[in-house]
Amino acid sequence: MGIGELTILGIETSCDETAASVVRRHADGTGDILSDVVLSQLDLHAAFGGVVPELAARSHVSTLDRLVSQAMTESGVSLGELDAIAVTSGPGLIGGLMVGLMTGKAIAMATGKPFIGINHLEGHALTARLTDNVAFPYLLLLVSGGHTQIVLVKGVNDYERWGTTIDDALGEAFDKTAKLLGLGYPGGPAVEQAALSGTPRRFRLPVPMRKDPRLDFSFSGLKTAVRQMAEAQAPLSQQTIADLCLAFQISVTSSIDDRISMALERFSQRFGTESEPALVVAGGVAANKSIRVTLESRASRAGFRFIAPPLNLCTDNAVMIAWAGAERMAAGLPFDALNLAPRSRWPLDQTATTVIGHGKRGAKA
Ligand code: KG4
Ligand code: ZN
């Protein structure tokens, strides 16, 4: 099916970012971001040390209309020129998803344009095709506040989950560690910053899942180990906090390095390495420099191109939702009916078995 240029409005409200964007996909598979509007609710939730679903939903309700019209205005595209409306329909917080879906459906109904419900994880998974034109298949490491997954991206709508967390997501582990050490929320940047002045090797923590052939992750034991060390050192000096942060960061970085090196090997065995394969990272934890540098060197040693989309496209946004809509439309996948329901859980790989404890928080992706 020859499909030409597609212009899509994307809407994202699955967690604590309200976002709208217009993206254009060209017939050759490249794309342009015509607008990208994101309103973070970080300040709203900071006092609670995590996302409060009810507050998130209310904030989406009161801001989404304005953000959508801002995204339309900035794009220079009229509603009539759109080819479809793409909205995150899961996984995420139901209240927020409902706000996005209602708005998207209303626009689709008023304009008579097709409506597409997007899996938020597919948005993360396909972003690198917009930013770096990556060809299928490629390997994705998604590390955010709600998800920690290694995914084989074989094509649009075609994913294999190779590994996931059996307990906490990596961003969640950073957040909890920060909290127990008395650092602020979100914890990732605070832990990374503190680790910069840490004393190497003062504390040693185990490397979770090392050499485990399943490619899964586990971070809750590590958090407990940090808590026990912290209790033994109480009252905590600034230096001890920094030393614990460094030990924690080294341990999670080594665990990721170990898991990814096995995944790259498995990828190479299956697909070969002639056509320079790619390792793509996505999610807020991709901001962490030590994790980024480790992934980059692991990828290059294994003969992989390392792709980290710009940070604003790694964290939650609506560009990735509009783009996933365009990719799905270009692939000839069907549109959705206007009675599409939100899904709090929605694995990318429908054949993957549920891992105990995985996604129990289910709020962020
Ligand atoms: O993708 P994201 O913005 O939101 C969702 O989870 O959907 O990711 C947020 C997570 C938080 O847990 C935050 O602590 C973590 O990413 N994070 C980091 C860093 N910056 C953000 N973790 C480690 N190091 C960082 N520099
Ligand atoms: Zn996300």
Coordinates of C-alpha atoms and ligand atoms in Angstrom, one line a residue:
M1 CA 0.0 0.0 0.0
G2 CA 1.6 3.3 -1.0
I3 CA 1.0 5.8 1.6
G4 CA 2.2 9.4 1.2
E5 CA 2.7 12.1 3.7
L6 CA 0.9 11.8 7.1
T7 CA 0.2 14.6 9.6
I8 CA -0.9 13.4 13.0
L9 CA -2.0 15.0 16.2
G10 CA -0.7 13.1 19.3
I11 CA -2.0 13.4 22.9
E12 CA -0.3 11.9 26.0
T13 CA -1.8 11.9 29.5
S14 CA -0.9 8.5 30.9
C15 CA 1.1 9.7 33.9
D16 CA 2.3 13.1 35.1
E17 CA 3.0 14.9 31.8
T18 CA 0.2 16.5 29.8
A19 CA 1.4 16.7 26.2
A20 CA 0.3 17.4 22.7
S21 CA 2.2 17.4 19.4
V22 CA 1.8 17.5 15.7
V23 CA 4.2 15.3 13.7
R24 CA 4.6 14.7 10.0
R25 CA 5.8 11.5 8.5
H26 CA 7.1 11.6 4.9
A27 CA 6.6 8.8 2.4
D28 CA 10.3 7.8 2.7
G29 CA 9.9 7.1 6.4
T30 CA 11.5 10.2 7.8
G31 CA 9.6 12.7 9.9
D32 CA 9.4 16.2 11.2
I33 CA 8.2 17.5 14.6
L34 CA 5.9 20.4 13.8
S35 CA 5.1 21.1 17.4
D36 CA 5.9 19.6 20.8
V37 CA 4.1 20.9 23.9
V38 CA 4.7 19.3 27.3
L39 CA 3.5 20.4 30.7
S40 CA 5.1 18.6 33.5
Q41 CA 3.2 18.1 36.8
L42 CA 6.5 17.5 38.7
D43 CA 5.8 20.4 41.2
L44 CA 2.3 19.2 41.8
H45 CA 3.5 15.8 43.1
A46 CA 6.9 16.6 44.6
A47 CA 5.5 17.2 48.0
F48 CA 4.1 13.7 48.0
G49 CA 7.3 12.0 46.8
G50 CA 5.5 10.3 43.9
V51 CA 2.6 10.7 41.5
V52 CA -0.9 11.1 43.0
P53 CA -3.3 9.7 40.4
E54 CA -6.3 11.9 41.4
L55 CA -4.2 15.1 41.3
A56 CA -2.7 14.0 37.9
A57 CA -6.1 13.4 36.3
R58 CA -7.5 16.8 37.5
S59 CA -4.5 18.6 36.2
H60 CA -4.8 16.9 32.8
V61 CA -8.5 17.9 32.6
S62 CA -7.7 21.6 33.3
T63 CA -4.8 21.9 30.9
L64 CA -5.2 19.5 28.0
D65 CA -7.5 21.7 25.8
R66 CA -5.2 24.6 26.0
L67 CA -2.1 22.4 25.2
V68 CA -3.8 20.9 22.2
S69 CA -4.7 24.2 20.8
Q70 CA -1.2 25.5 21.4
A71 CA 0.2 22.4 19.6
M72 CA -2.1 23.0 16.7
T73 CA -1.2 26.7 16.5
E74 CA 2.5 26.2 16.7
S75 CA 2.4 23.5 14.0
G76 CA 0.8 25.8 11.5
V77 CA -1.5 23.0 10.5
S78 CA -5.3 23.2 10.7
L79 CA -7.5 20.5 12.2
G80 CA -8.8 19.8 8.7
E81 CA -5.3 19.0 7.4
L82 CA -4.7 16.3 10.0
D83 CA -4.8 12.6 8.8
A84 CA -5.5 11.1 12.2
I85 CA -5.7 11.7 16.0
A86 CA -3.4 9.4 18.0
V87 CA -3.9 9.2 21.8
T88 CA -2.2 7.1 24.5
S89 CA -4.8 4.5 25.6
G90 CA -2.5 2.5 27.9
P91 CA -0.6 1.5 30.0
G92 CA -0.9 4.1 32.7
L93 CA -3.2 5.8 35.2
I94 CA -6.8 5.2 34.2
G95 CA -8.0 8.7 35.2
G96 CA -5.4 10.4 33.0
L97 CA -5.8 8.1 30.1
M98 CA -9.6 8.8 30.1
V99 CA -8.9 12.5 29.9
G100 CA -6.7 12.1 26.8
L101 CA -9.1 9.6 25.2
M102 CA -12.2 11.8 25.7
T103 CA -10.4 14.8 24.2
G104 CA -8.9 12.9 21.3
K105 CA -12.2 11.2 20.5
A106 CA -14.1 14.5 20.6
I107 CA -11.6 16.0 18.1
A108 CA -11.9 12.9 15.9
M109 CA -15.7 13.1 16.0
A110 CA -15.8 16.8 15.3
T111 CA -13.4 16.6 12.4
G112 CA -14.4 13.2 11.0
K113 CA -10.7 12.1 11.2
P114 CA -9.6 8.6 12.1
F115 CA -8.8 7.9 15.7
I116 CA -5.8 5.7 16.9
G117 CA -5.2 4.4 20.4
I118 CA -1.5 4.1 21.1
N119 CA 0.4 1.9 23.5
H120 CA 2.6 4.3 25.4
L121 CA 5.5 1.7 25.3
E122 CA 5.2 1.6 21.5
G123 CA 5.7 5.4 21.5
H124 CA 9.0 5.0 23.4
A125 CA 10.0 2.0 21.2
L126 CA 9.6 3.8 17.9
T127 CA 11.0 7.2 18.8
A128 CA 14.4 6.3 17.5
R129 CA 13.0 5.8 14.0
L130 CA 11.9 9.5 14.0
T131 CA 15.1 10.9 15.5
D132 CA 17.7 8.5 13.9
N133 CA 15.9 6.7 11.1
V134 CA 16.8 3.3 12.6
A135 CA 15.9 0.2 10.6
F136 CA 14.2 -2.9 12.1
P137 CA 15.2 -5.0 13.9
Y138 CA 16.8 -3.2 16.8
L139 CA 17.2 -3.7 20.5
L140 CA 15.5 -1.3 23.0
L141 CA 16.4 -0.7 26.6
L142 CA 13.5 1.2 28.2
V143 CA 14.4 2.5 31.7
S144 CA 11.8 4.8 33.3
G145 CA 10.0 5.4 36.5
G146 CA 7.5 2.6 35.7
H147 CA 9.3 0.3 33.3
T148 CA 12.6 -1.5 32.9
Q149 CA 12.5 -3.7 29.8
I150 CA 14.7 -5.1 27.1
V151 CA 12.6 -5.3 24.0
L152 CA 13.4 -6.6 20.5
V153 CA 11.7 -4.2 18.1
K154 CA 11.1 -6.3 15.0
G155 CA 8.6 -4.0 13.3
V156 CA 5.7 -1.7 13.9
N157 CA 3.3 -3.6 16.2
D158 CA 5.8 -6.5 16.4
Y159 CA 7.8 -6.8 19.6
E160 CA 9.4 -9.4 21.8
R161 CA 10.1 -8.7 25.4
W162 CA 13.4 -10.2 26.3
G163 CA 13.6 -9.0 29.9
T164 CA 11.7 -7.1 32.5
T165 CA 12.0 -6.2 36.2
I166 CA 10.8 -8.8 38.6
D167 CA 10.2 -6.0 41.3
D168 CA 10.9 -2.3 41.1
A169 CA 11.5 -0.3 37.9
L170 CA 15.0 1.3 37.7
G171 CA 13.7 4.9 38.1
E172 CA 11.6 3.8 41.0
A173 CA 14.7 2.2 42.6
F174 CA 16.5 5.6 42.2
D175 CA 13.5 7.4 43.7
K176 CA 13.2 5.1 46.7
T177 CA 17.0 5.1 47.4
A178 CA 16.9 8.9 47.2
K179 CA 14.0 9.0 49.6
L180 CA 15.6 6.7 52.2
L181 CA 18.8 8.8 52.1
G182 CA 16.8 12.0 52.6
L183 CA 17.3 13.3 49.0
G184 CA 14.5 15.0 47.0
Y185 CA 12.1 13.8 44.3
P186 CA 12.6 12.8 41.6
G187 CA 15.4 10.8 43.1
G188 CA 17.4 9.9 39.9
P189 CA 19.0 13.3 39.3
A190 CA 19.6 13.7 43.1
V191 CA 21.4 10.4 43.4
E192 CA 23.5 11.0 40.3
Q193 CA 24.5 14.4 41.6
A194 CA 25.4 13.1 45.1
A195 CA 27.4 10.2 43.6
L196 CA 29.7 12.7 41.9
S197 CA 31.3 13.4 45.3
G198 CA 31.2 9.8 46.5
T199 CA 34.3 7.9 47.7
P200 CA 34.9 4.9 45.4
R201 CA 34.9 1.5 47.1
R202 CA 33.9 2.7 50.5
F203 CA 30.7 0.6 50.3
R204 CA 30.2 -2.4 48.1
L205 CA 26.8 -3.6 47.0
P206 CA 25.9 -6.8 45.1
V207 CA 25.2 -6.6 41.4
P208 CA 21.6 -7.9 40.9
M209 CA 20.9 -10.8 38.5
R210 CA 24.6 -11.0 37.3
K211 CA 25.0 -13.7 34.7
D212 CA 21.4 -14.8 35.1
P213 CA 20.4 -16.1 31.6
R214 CA 16.8 -14.8 31.8
L215 CA 17.8 -11.1 31.0
D216 CA 15.5 -9.8 33.7
F217 CA 16.2 -7.1 36.3
S218 CA 15.7 -6.8 40.1
F219 CA 16.4 -3.8 42.2
S220 CA 14.4 -4.2 45.4
G221 CA 17.1 -6.3 47.2
L222 CA 19.6 -3.6 46.4
K223 CA 17.4 -0.9 47.9
T224 CA 17.1 -3.0 51.1
A225 CA 20.9 -3.4 51.2
V226 CA 21.3 0.4 50.9
R227 CA 18.8 0.9 53.7
Q228 CA 20.7 -1.5 56.0
M229 CA 24.0 0.2 55.3
A230 CA 22.4 3.6 55.9
E231 CA 21.0 2.4 59.2
A232 CA 24.3 1.1 60.3
Q233 CA 25.9 4.5 59.5
A234 CA 23.3 6.7 61.1
P235 CA 23.3 9.6 61.6
L236 CA 24.3 10.1 58.0
S237 CA 26.9 12.7 57.0
Q238 CA 26.7 14.3 53.6
Q239 CA 29.8 12.3 52.6
T240 CA 28.3 9.0 53.7
I241 CA 25.1 9.8 51.6
A242 CA 27.3 10.5 48.6
D243 CA 29.3 7.3 49.2
L244 CA 26.1 5.2 49.3
C245 CA 24.7 6.9 46.2
L246 CA 27.9 6.1 44.4
A247 CA 27.8 2.4 45.5
F248 CA 24.2 2.2 44.4
Q249 CA 24.8 3.8 41.0
I250 CA 27.8 1.5 40.4
S251 CA 25.8 -1.6 41.3
V252 CA 22.8 -0.7 39.0
T253 CA 25.1 0.3 36.2
S254 CA 26.9 -3.0 36.4
S255 CA 23.7 -4.9 36.4
I256 CA 22.4 -3.1 33.3
D257 CA 25.8 -3.6 31.6
D258 CA 25.7 -7.3 32.4
R259 CA 22.0 -7.7 31.2
I260 CA 22.6 -5.7 28.0
S261 CA 25.8 -7.4 27.1
M262 CA 24.0 -10.7 27.1
A263 CA 21.1 -9.3 25.1
L264 CA 23.5 -7.9 22.5
E265 CA 25.1 -11.3 22.2
R266 CA 21.7 -12.9 21.8
F267 CA 20.8 -10.4 19.1
S268 CA 24.0 -11.0 17.2
Q269 CA 23.5 -14.7 17.3
R270 CA 20.1 -14.3 15.8
F271 CA 20.6 -11.6 13.3
G272 CA 24.3 -11.4 12.7
T273 CA 26.2 -8.1 12.8
E274 CA 26.8 -7.3 9.1
S275 CA 24.3 -4.4 8.9
E276 CA 25.5 -2.5 12.0
P277 CA 22.7 -3.3 14.4
A278 CA 21.5 -0.7 16.9
L279 CA 20.9 -0.5 20.7
V280 CA 18.4 2.2 21.5
V281 CA 17.8 3.6 25.0
A282 CA 14.6 5.4 26.2
G283 CA 13.0 6.6 29.4
G284 CA 13.9 9.1 32.0
V285 CA 16.8 7.1 33.5
A286 CA 18.6 7.5 30.2
A287 CA 19.5 10.9 31.5
N288 CA 22.0 9.2 33.8
K289 CA 25.5 9.9 32.5
S290 CA 27.2 6.9 34.0
I291 CA 24.5 4.5 32.6
R292 CA 24.7 6.2 29.2
V293 CA 28.5 6.0 29.0
T294 CA 28.4 2.4 30.1
L295 CA 25.8 1.5 27.4
E296 CA 27.7 3.4 24.8
S297 CA 30.9 1.6 25.4
R298 CA 29.2 -1.8 25.7
A299 CA 27.4 -1.2 22.4
S300 CA 30.5 -0.1 20.6
R301 CA 32.5 -3.1 21.8
A302 CA 29.8 -5.4 20.5
G303 CA 29.6 -3.7 17.1
F304 CA 26.3 -1.9 17.8
R305 CA 25.4 1.6 17.0
F306 CA 24.2 3.3 20.2
I307 CA 21.2 5.6 19.9
A308 CA 19.9 7.8 22.7
P309 CA 17.2 10.2 21.5
P310 CA 17.4 13.7 22.9
L311 CA 16.3 13.7 26.5
N312 CA 13.0 15.5 25.9
L313 CA 12.1 12.6 23.6
C314 CA 13.3 10.0 26.0
T315 CA 11.0 11.2 28.8
D316 CA 7.2 11.3 28.3
N317 CA 6.0 13.4 25.4
A318 CA 3.3 13.5 22.7
V319 CA 5.7 13.5 19.8
M320 CA 6.3 9.8 20.3
I321 CA 2.5 9.2 20.4
A322 CA 1.9 11.1 17.2
W323 CA 4.8 9.4 15.5
A324 CA 3.6 5.9 16.6
G325 CA 0.2 6.8 15.1
A326 CA 1.9 7.7 11.8
E327 CA 4.0 4.6 11.8
R328 CA 0.9 2.4 12.4
M329 CA -1.0 4.2 9.7
A330 CA 1.8 3.9 7.3
A331 CA 2.0 0.2 8.0
G332 CA -1.7 -0.2 7.2
L333 CA -2.8 -1.1 10.7
P334 CA -6.5 -0.5 11.5
F335 CA -7.9 2.5 13.2
D336 CA -9.8 2.3 16.5
A337 CA -13.4 2.7 17.2
L338 CA -14.5 5.7 19.3
N339 CA -15.6 3.4 22.2
L340 CA -12.0 2.3 22.7
A341 CA -11.4 1.8 26.5
P342 CA -8.2 2.8 28.4
R343 CA -6.0 0.0 29.7
S344 CA -4.0 0.4 32.9
R345 CA -1.9 -2.6 31.9
W346 CA -1.0 -3.4 28.3
P347 CA 2.2 -5.3 27.6
L348 CA 3.9 -4.6 24.2
D349 CA 4.6 -8.2 23.7
Q350 CA 1.2 -9.9 24.2
T351 CA 2.9 -13.3 24.3
A352 CA 5.2 -12.4 27.2
T353 CA 4.4 -14.2 30.4
T354 CA 3.7 -12.0 33.5
V355 CA 6.7 -11.8 35.8
I356 CA 5.9 -11.8 39.5
G357 CA 5.8 -8.3 40.9
H358 CA 6.3 -6.7 37.5
G359 CA 4.4 -3.6 37.0
K360 CA 2.7 -3.7 40.4
R361 CA 2.8 0.1 40.5
G362 CA 1.6 0.2 36.9
A363 CA 1.6 4.0 36.9
K364 CA 4.5 5.2 34.8
A365 CA 6.0 4.0 31.7
Ligands
KG4_1 O1 10.5 8.5 31.7 P1 10.3 9.4 32.9 O2 10.5 10.9 32.8 O3 8.9 9.2 33.5 C1 8.3 8.0 33.5 O4 8.6 7.2 34.4 O5 7.4 7.8 32.7 O6 11.3 8.8 34.0 C2 11.3 9.3 35.3 C3 12.3 8.5 36.1 C4 12.3 8.9 37.6 O7 12.2 7.7 38.3 C5 13.6 9.6 37.8 O8 14.1 9.4 39.1 C6 14.5 8.9 36.7 O9 13.6 8.7 35.6 N1 15.6 9.7 36.4 C7 16.9 9.4 36.6 C8 17.7 10.5 36.2 N2 16.8 11.5 35.7 C9 15.6 11.0 35.8 N3 17.4 8.3 37.1 C10 18.8 8.2 37.2 N4 19.6 9.2 36.9 C11 19.1 10.4 36.3 N5 19.9 11.4 36.0
ZN2 ZN 7.0 6.7 29.5

